[in-house]
């Protein structure tokens, strides 16, 4: 075991070896091979290239050197292309702070049976008069940046649960295809985290419609990890034990305190009131849509026009499926 593996338990060390092909004898060589590829992308500013940082990208891509480098490049390219999103990316930023205090994201205290950290989003908490969807995305990315420092989570990964209870059609209408694509690019394509499952519960029909919009942007592996439970919480409990879930999700724990994770990040600044309005944020929907290719927009518009939701006549069998096979890759 090298010093780069010092934060791993014996069980996680074995998991890294078996599932991720992590070999302590070649670890430094693996890291250097990824680092050597940086010269091939002079258009990107690689602002951090230390061993510990590169290692998290190797773990996220099972020590495939090329895929790890591509993820590393996309991580910094995404930040270059969305500079406004990453200005003042800290918990005390007014928009991020408001989102954090409303539980975007919530982080459960207990890990699941696979050692994964569980993030929860209660969608109806989104107060659109106080912060934007981009603020929520920034709060999630900031939170992931904090949590991914833990080597155990680099190996074991995360699970995301989104509860759509009481999420209104009006709220959903603010989720344009361009905004959703921005989130997918930031979380699926540009961040070194392993997501073992994304669970939707209590989703209304218009969330199914939104899923149809974003589906073309999802990798096959991501699609297989999305579970549409509806109001069938028993199917959720088959995958995540109710003993570690709050009562809102049919669990055995008390209701989730939305400020729990916010207090962790903000500490003494939690009770300070920020001055902020969503209109002050400079990243507009027009800016978001400029990167959508005509081909991509055509695919999205064939289902639903940007910012417009239509009730589907019938949900197809794939969208109604609540028990896809859970891959732990």
XYZ file of N, CA, C and O in Angstrom, residues 79-194:
464
model
N -15.191 23.811 -16.827
C -15.004 25.014 -16.015
C -14.566 26.203 -16.857
O -14.952 27.341 -16.569
N -13.798 25.948 -17.903
C -13.421 27.029 -18.817
C -14.618 27.540 -19.606
O -14.749 28.748 -19.856
N -15.489 26.635 -20.003
C -16.630 27.005 -20.832
C -17.754 27.646 -20.034
O -18.639 28.282 -20.605
N -17.747 27.471 -18.726
C -18.813 28.008 -17.875
C -18.192 28.814 -16.725
O -18.437 28.543 -15.546
N -17.402 29.825 -17.110
C -16.639 30.585 -16.123
C -17.529 31.222 -15.060
O -17.174 31.249 -13.876
N -18.688 31.741 -15.472
C -19.559 32.402 -14.506
C -20.029 31.450 -13.408
O -20.215 31.851 -12.264
N -20.231 30.189 -13.767
C -20.685 29.211 -12.781
C -19.678 29.013 -11.666
O -20.052 28.709 -10.522
N -18.409 29.166 -11.988
C -17.365 28.823 -11.027
C -16.716 30.038 -10.373
O -15.750 29.902 -9.629
N -17.265 31.218 -10.664
C -16.833 32.396 -9.934
C -17.412 32.344 -8.529
O -18.595 32.082 -8.339
N -16.596 32.583 -7.546
C -17.051 32.595 -6.152
C -17.760 31.295 -5.774
O -18.805 31.298 -5.124
N -17.191 30.168 -6.206
C -17.789 28.871 -5.898
C -17.432 28.485 -4.472
O -16.481 27.742 -4.215
N -18.188 29.018 -3.547
C -17.994 28.700 -2.137
C -19.337 28.787 -1.421
O -20.287 29.402 -1.921
N -19.400 28.171 -0.263
C -20.680 28.029 0.428
C -21.303 29.360 0.818
O -22.523 29.471 0.939
N -20.492 30.390 1.006
C -21.023 31.693 1.419
C -21.531 32.530 0.250
O -22.088 33.601 0.471
N -21.338 32.065 -0.981
C -21.938 32.769 -2.111
C -23.452 32.811 -1.878
O -24.065 31.797 -1.535
N -24.092 33.978 -2.047
C -25.509 34.103 -1.670
C -26.427 33.059 -2.303
O -27.252 32.452 -1.611
N -26.315 32.846 -3.613
C -27.191 31.870 -4.266
C -26.932 30.459 -3.799
O -27.866 29.675 -3.553
N -25.658 30.083 -3.691
C -25.301 28.747 -3.221
C -25.777 28.548 -1.780
O -26.320 27.490 -1.432
N -25.613 29.563 -0.954
C -26.003 29.450 0.449
C -27.508 29.220 0.593
O -27.947 28.362 1.371
N -28.301 29.962 -0.190
C -29.754 29.766 -0.131
C -30.133 28.359 -0.543
O -30.984 27.712 0.077
N -29.490 27.852 -1.607
C -29.780 26.496 -2.079
C -29.386 25.462 -1.027
O -30.137 24.518 -0.748
N -28.208 25.628 -0.442
C -27.748 24.690 0.588
C -28.708 24.654 1.773
O -29.036 23.579 2.303
N -29.189 25.801 2.211
C -30.059 25.862 3.379
C -31.417 25.217 3.116
O -32.101 24.792 4.051
N -31.790 25.128 1.836
C -33.038 24.450 1.476
C -32.815 22.977 1.143
O -33.710 22.297 0.639
N -31.604 22.498 1.416
C -31.344 21.072 1.240
C -30.905 20.666 -0.143
O -31.124 19.514 -0.555
N -30.291 21.564 -0.880
C -29.754 21.234 -2.206
C -28.230 21.258 -2.149
O -27.635 22.312 -2.324
N -27.595 20.131 -1.921
C -28.221 18.834 -1.659
C -28.350 18.566 -0.169
O -27.742 19.228 0.665
N -29.143 17.524 0.146
C -29.111 16.951 1.471
C -28.131 15.784 1.442
O -27.958 15.141 0.415
N -27.482 15.531 2.554
C -26.502 14.437 2.637
C -26.826 13.616 3.883
O -26.787 14.135 4.996
N -27.163 12.351 3.682
C -27.534 11.502 4.813
C -26.300 11.110 5.622
O -25.194 10.978 5.092
N -26.523 10.902 6.905
C -25.412 10.612 7.814
C -24.819 9.223 7.580
O -23.611 9.021 7.717
N -25.670 8.262 7.223
C -25.223 6.880 7.084
C -24.953 6.509 5.634
O -25.642 6.985 4.719
N -23.981 5.638 5.429
C -23.681 5.117 4.105
C -24.600 3.935 3.804
O -25.154 3.309 4.720
N -24.773 3.607 2.525
C -25.559 2.421 2.192
C -24.693 1.170 2.364
O -23.537 1.232 2.782
N -25.251 0.022 2.044
C -24.548 -1.251 2.304
C -23.285 -1.409 1.466
O -22.441 -2.265 1.759
N -23.133 -0.587 0.429
C -21.936 -0.635 -0.410
C -20.928 0.451 -0.058
O -19.956 0.657 -0.776
N -21.188 1.169 1.046
C -20.270 2.217 1.468
C -20.438 3.518 0.714
O -19.554 4.390 0.767
N -21.566 3.680 0.022
C -21.776 4.882 -0.789
C -22.466 5.982 0.021
O -23.324 5.707 0.854
N -22.091 7.212 -0.253
C -22.734 8.371 0.368
C -24.057 8.641 -0.359
O -24.115 8.614 -1.585
N -25.099 8.916 0.431
C -26.426 9.134 -0.145
C -26.768 10.616 -0.129
O -26.793 11.252 0.927
N -27.013 11.162 -1.324
C -27.469 12.539 -1.474
C -28.972 12.526 -1.723
O -29.473 11.676 -2.471
N -29.695 13.451 -1.103
C -31.139 13.543 -1.297
C -31.502 14.956 -1.735
O -30.921 15.937 -1.264
N -32.443 15.031 -2.658
C -32.970 16.315 -3.104
C -34.482 16.274 -2.967
O -35.133 15.389 -3.541
N -35.034 17.197 -2.208
C -36.482 17.344 -2.110
C -36.872 18.490 -3.035
O -36.783 19.672 -2.673
N -37.281 18.137 -4.250
C -37.397 19.103 -5.343
C -38.337 20.257 -5.029
O -38.096 21.398 -5.456
N -39.408 19.995 -4.299
C -40.394 21.045 -4.021
C -39.828 22.174 -3.174
O -40.420 23.251 -3.093
N -38.676 21.957 -2.543
C -38.064 23.008 -1.720
C -37.493 24.152 -2.548
O -37.119 25.193 -1.989
N -37.388 23.970 -3.854
C -36.795 25.003 -4.710
C -37.640 26.268 -4.684
O -38.733 26.305 -5.211
N -37.102 27.302 -4.069
C -37.766 28.614 -4.016
C -37.216 29.452 -5.166
O -36.150 30.059 -5.054
N -37.935 29.485 -6.264
C -37.442 30.133 -7.479
C -37.371 31.641 -7.368
O -36.757 32.300 -8.208
N -37.950 32.205 -6.317
C -37.847 33.647 -6.109
C -36.544 34.029 -5.410
O -36.191 35.201 -5.347
N -35.822 33.022 -4.911
C -34.623 33.306 -4.107
C -33.325 32.831 -4.753
O -32.259 33.367 -4.465
N -33.390 31.807 -5.611
C -32.182 31.308 -6.263
C -32.567 30.506 -7.498
O -33.715 30.062 -7.636
N -31.608 30.326 -8.381
C -31.862 29.707 -9.681
C -31.488 28.224 -9.689
O -30.855 27.717 -8.765
N -31.863 27.558 -10.772
C -31.444 26.171 -10.961
C -29.922 26.075 -11.024
O -29.330 25.115 -10.519
N -29.287 27.069 -11.636
C -27.825 27.063 -11.723
C -27.210 27.169 -10.326
O -26.176 26.560 -10.048
N -27.847 27.917 -9.435
C -27.359 27.973 -8.055
C -27.425 26.596 -7.401
O -26.522 26.217 -6.655
N -28.501 25.862 -7.672
C -28.623 24.503 -7.135
C -27.504 23.625 -7.676
O -26.863 22.876 -6.932
N -27.260 23.716 -8.985
C -26.189 22.930 -9.598
C -24.840 23.291 -8.993
O -24.014 22.410 -8.702
N -24.608 24.577 -8.785
C -23.346 25.011 -8.182
C -23.202 24.472 -6.759
O -22.114 24.055 -6.350
N -24.302 24.464 -6.006
C -24.265 23.942 -4.635
C -23.958 22.445 -4.635
O -23.214 21.957 -3.772
N -24.509 21.721 -5.598
C -24.248 20.284 -5.688
C -22.790 20.032 -6.063
O -22.114 19.173 -5.476
N -22.280 20.770 -7.048
C -20.887 20.595 -7.464
C -19.921 20.953 -6.329
O -18.927 20.264 -6.106
N -20.231 22.033 -5.619
C -19.389 22.419 -4.477
C -19.385 21.315 -3.421
O -18.345 20.972 -2.862
N -20.556 20.748 -3.161
C -20.674 19.683 -2.168
C -19.893 18.446 -2.595
O -19.192 17.821 -1.786
N -19.996 18.092 -3.872
C -19.256 16.940 -4.379
C -17.751 17.172 -4.299
O -16.987 16.251 -3.986
N -17.319 18.402 -4.582
C -15.892 18.714 -4.482
C -15.395 18.482 -3.057
O -14.280 17.999 -2.842
N -16.226 18.812 -2.087
C -15.852 18.607 -0.692
C -15.807 17.120 -0.353
O -14.849 16.629 0.252
N -16.836 16.382 -0.778
C -16.935 14.980 -0.396
C -15.949 14.081 -1.129
O -15.497 13.067 -0.594
N -15.593 14.448 -2.374
C -14.706 13.590 -3.165
C -13.276 13.629 -2.633
O -12.433 12.827 -3.064
N -12.982 14.512 -1.702
C -11.679 14.495 -1.046
C -11.496 13.216 -0.224
O -10.363 12.814 0.060
N -12.595 12.588 0.146
C -12.549 11.359 0.935
C -12.226 10.189 0.002
O -13.023 9.848 -0.879
N -11.063 9.542 0.168
C -10.701 8.447 -0.742
C -11.682 7.283 -0.697
O -11.839 6.566 -1.683
N -12.344 7.077 0.441
C -13.343 6.010 0.520
C -14.472 6.253 -0.482
O -14.962 5.321 -1.121
N -14.883 7.509 -0.637
C -15.963 7.832 -1.564
C -15.482 7.828 -3.010
O -16.274 7.616 -3.930
N -14.201 8.063 -3.227
C -13.661 7.940 -4.576
C -13.824 6.514 -5.081
O -14.067 6.285 -6.267
N -13.692 5.558 -4.185
C -13.825 4.148 -4.558
C -15.283 3.697 -4.509
O -15.794 3.070 -5.451
N -15.991 4.026 -3.432
C -17.345 3.498 -3.230
C -18.423 4.285 -3.962
O -19.419 3.714 -4.395
N -18.257 5.603 -4.070
C -19.169 6.409 -4.855
C -20.361 6.965 -4.101
O -20.376 7.038 -2.862
N -21.391 7.315 -4.878
C -22.553 8.048 -4.373
C -23.849 7.442 -4.904
O -23.857 6.757 -5.917
N -24.916 7.754 -4.203
C -26.273 7.458 -4.658
C -27.072 8.750 -4.530
O -26.897 9.501 -3.560
N -27.922 9.008 -5.505
C -28.757 10.221 -5.485
C -30.228 9.819 -5.454
O -30.670 8.999 -6.256
N -30.973 10.395 -4.515
C -32.424 10.192 -4.437
C -33.098 11.543 -4.613
O -32.793 12.498 -3.895
N -34.014 11.635 -5.577
C -34.768 12.868 -5.800
C -36.242 12.599 -5.510
O -36.864 11.758 -6.162
N -36.763 13.292 -4.518
C -38.177 13.183 -4.162
C -38.928 14.334 -4.827
O -38.682 15.502 -4.528
N -39.837 13.975 -5.748
C -40.564 14.979 -6.515
C -41.921 15.320 -5.902
O -42.730 16.001 -6.546
N -42.184 14.892 -4.683
C -43.460 15.189 -4.026
C -43.719 16.695 -4.023
O -42.849 17.494 -3.666
N -44.921 17.087 -4.433
C -45.368 18.493 -4.404
C -44.550 19.415 -5.306
O -44.630 20.645 -5.169
N -43.756 18.849 -6.195
C -43.036 19.664 -7.183
C -44.026 20.044 -8.274
O -44.572 19.190 -8.960
N -44.263 21.340 -8.433
C -45.365 21.798 -9.279
C -44.976 21.880 -10.751
O -43.799 21.929 -11.115
N -46.009 21.913 -11.582
C -45.795 22.093 -13.023
C -45.087 23.419 -13.286
O -44.226 23.516 -14.162
N -45.455 24.450 -12.514
C -44.824 25.761 -12.682
C -43.329 25.676 -12.387
O -42.511 26.258 -13.120
N -42.960 24.978 -11.337
C -41.540 24.800 -11.039
C -40.842 24.032 -12.160
O -39.754 24.392 -12.590
N -41.488 22.986 -12.635
C -40.891 22.151 -13.681
C -40.685 22.922 -14.976
O -39.745 22.655 -15.728
N -41.555 23.900 -15.244
C -41.457 24.658 -16.493
C -40.183 25.494 -16.559
O -39.791 25.948 -17.633
N -39.529 25.685 -15.420
C -38.271 26.437 -15.402
C -37.073 25.576 -15.799
O -35.971 26.091 -15.984
N -37.280 24.272 -15.895
C -36.190 23.359 -16.230
C -36.120 23.186 -17.745
O -36.730 22.290 -18.312
N -35.395 24.055 -18.400
C -35.272 23.984 -19.855
C -34.276 22.887 -20.245
O -33.421 22.500 -19.453
N -34.379 22.391 -21.485
C -33.419 21.378 -21.938
C -31.966 21.824 -21.801
O -31.099 21.021 -21.461
N -31.708 23.085 -22.057
C -30.325 23.571 -21.967
C -29.811 23.533 -20.538
O -28.647 23.190 -20.289
N -30.659 23.872 -19.575
C -30.236 23.814 -18.179
C -29.995 22.380 -17.737
O -29.021 22.082 -17.037
N -30.886 21.483 -18.165
C -30.737 20.087 -17.794
C -29.472 19.501 -18.416
O -28.763 18.715 -17.793
N -29.189 19.907 -19.640
C -27.978 19.412 -20.291
C -26.731 19.936 -19.570
O -25.729 19.222 -19.441
N -26.780 21.169 -19.112
C -25.659 21.724 -18.352
C -25.372 20.880 -17.125
O -24.209 20.607 -16.788
N -26.438 20.440 -16.432
C -26.273 19.614 -15.244
C -25.696 18.249 -15.603
O -24.806 17.735 -14.910
N -26.182 17.664 -16.692
C -25.685 16.355 -17.118
C -24.203 16.437 -17.468
O -23.404 15.584 -17.077
N -23.830 17.473 -18.200
C -22.420 17.631 -18.573
C -21.544 17.804 -17.334
O -20.429 17.287 -17.269
N -22.059 18.532 -16.342
C -21.268 18.785 -15.149
C -21.132 17.576 -14.244
O -20.090 17.380 -13.609
N -22.172 16.727 -14.184
C -22.173 15.615 -13.245
C -21.789 14.289 -13.895
O -21.034 13.509 -13.327
N -22.302 14.038 -15.096
C -22.018 12.767 -15.760
C -20.684 12.772 -16.488
O -19.921 11.798 -16.434
N -20.397 13.868 -17.187
C -19.269 13.891 -18.120
C -18.021 14.579 -17.587
O -16.955 14.447 -18.182
N -18.131 15.330 -16.499
C -17.021 16.209 -16.115
C -16.661 16.163 -14.642
O -15.959 17.054 -14.160
N -17.117 15.148 -13.938
C -16.784 15.080 -12.511
C -16.353 13.668 -12.144
O -16.990 12.688 -12.546
N -15.262 13.528 -11.363
C -14.707 12.202 -11.055
C -15.402 11.487 -9.904
O -14.787 11.164 -8.877
N -16.692 11.251 -10.055
C -17.448 10.538 -9.024
C -18.135 9.331 -9.651
O -18.547 9.370 -10.810
N -18.251 8.279 -8.870
C -18.953 7.078 -9.302
C -20.365 7.117 -8.728
O -20.558 7.094 -7.510
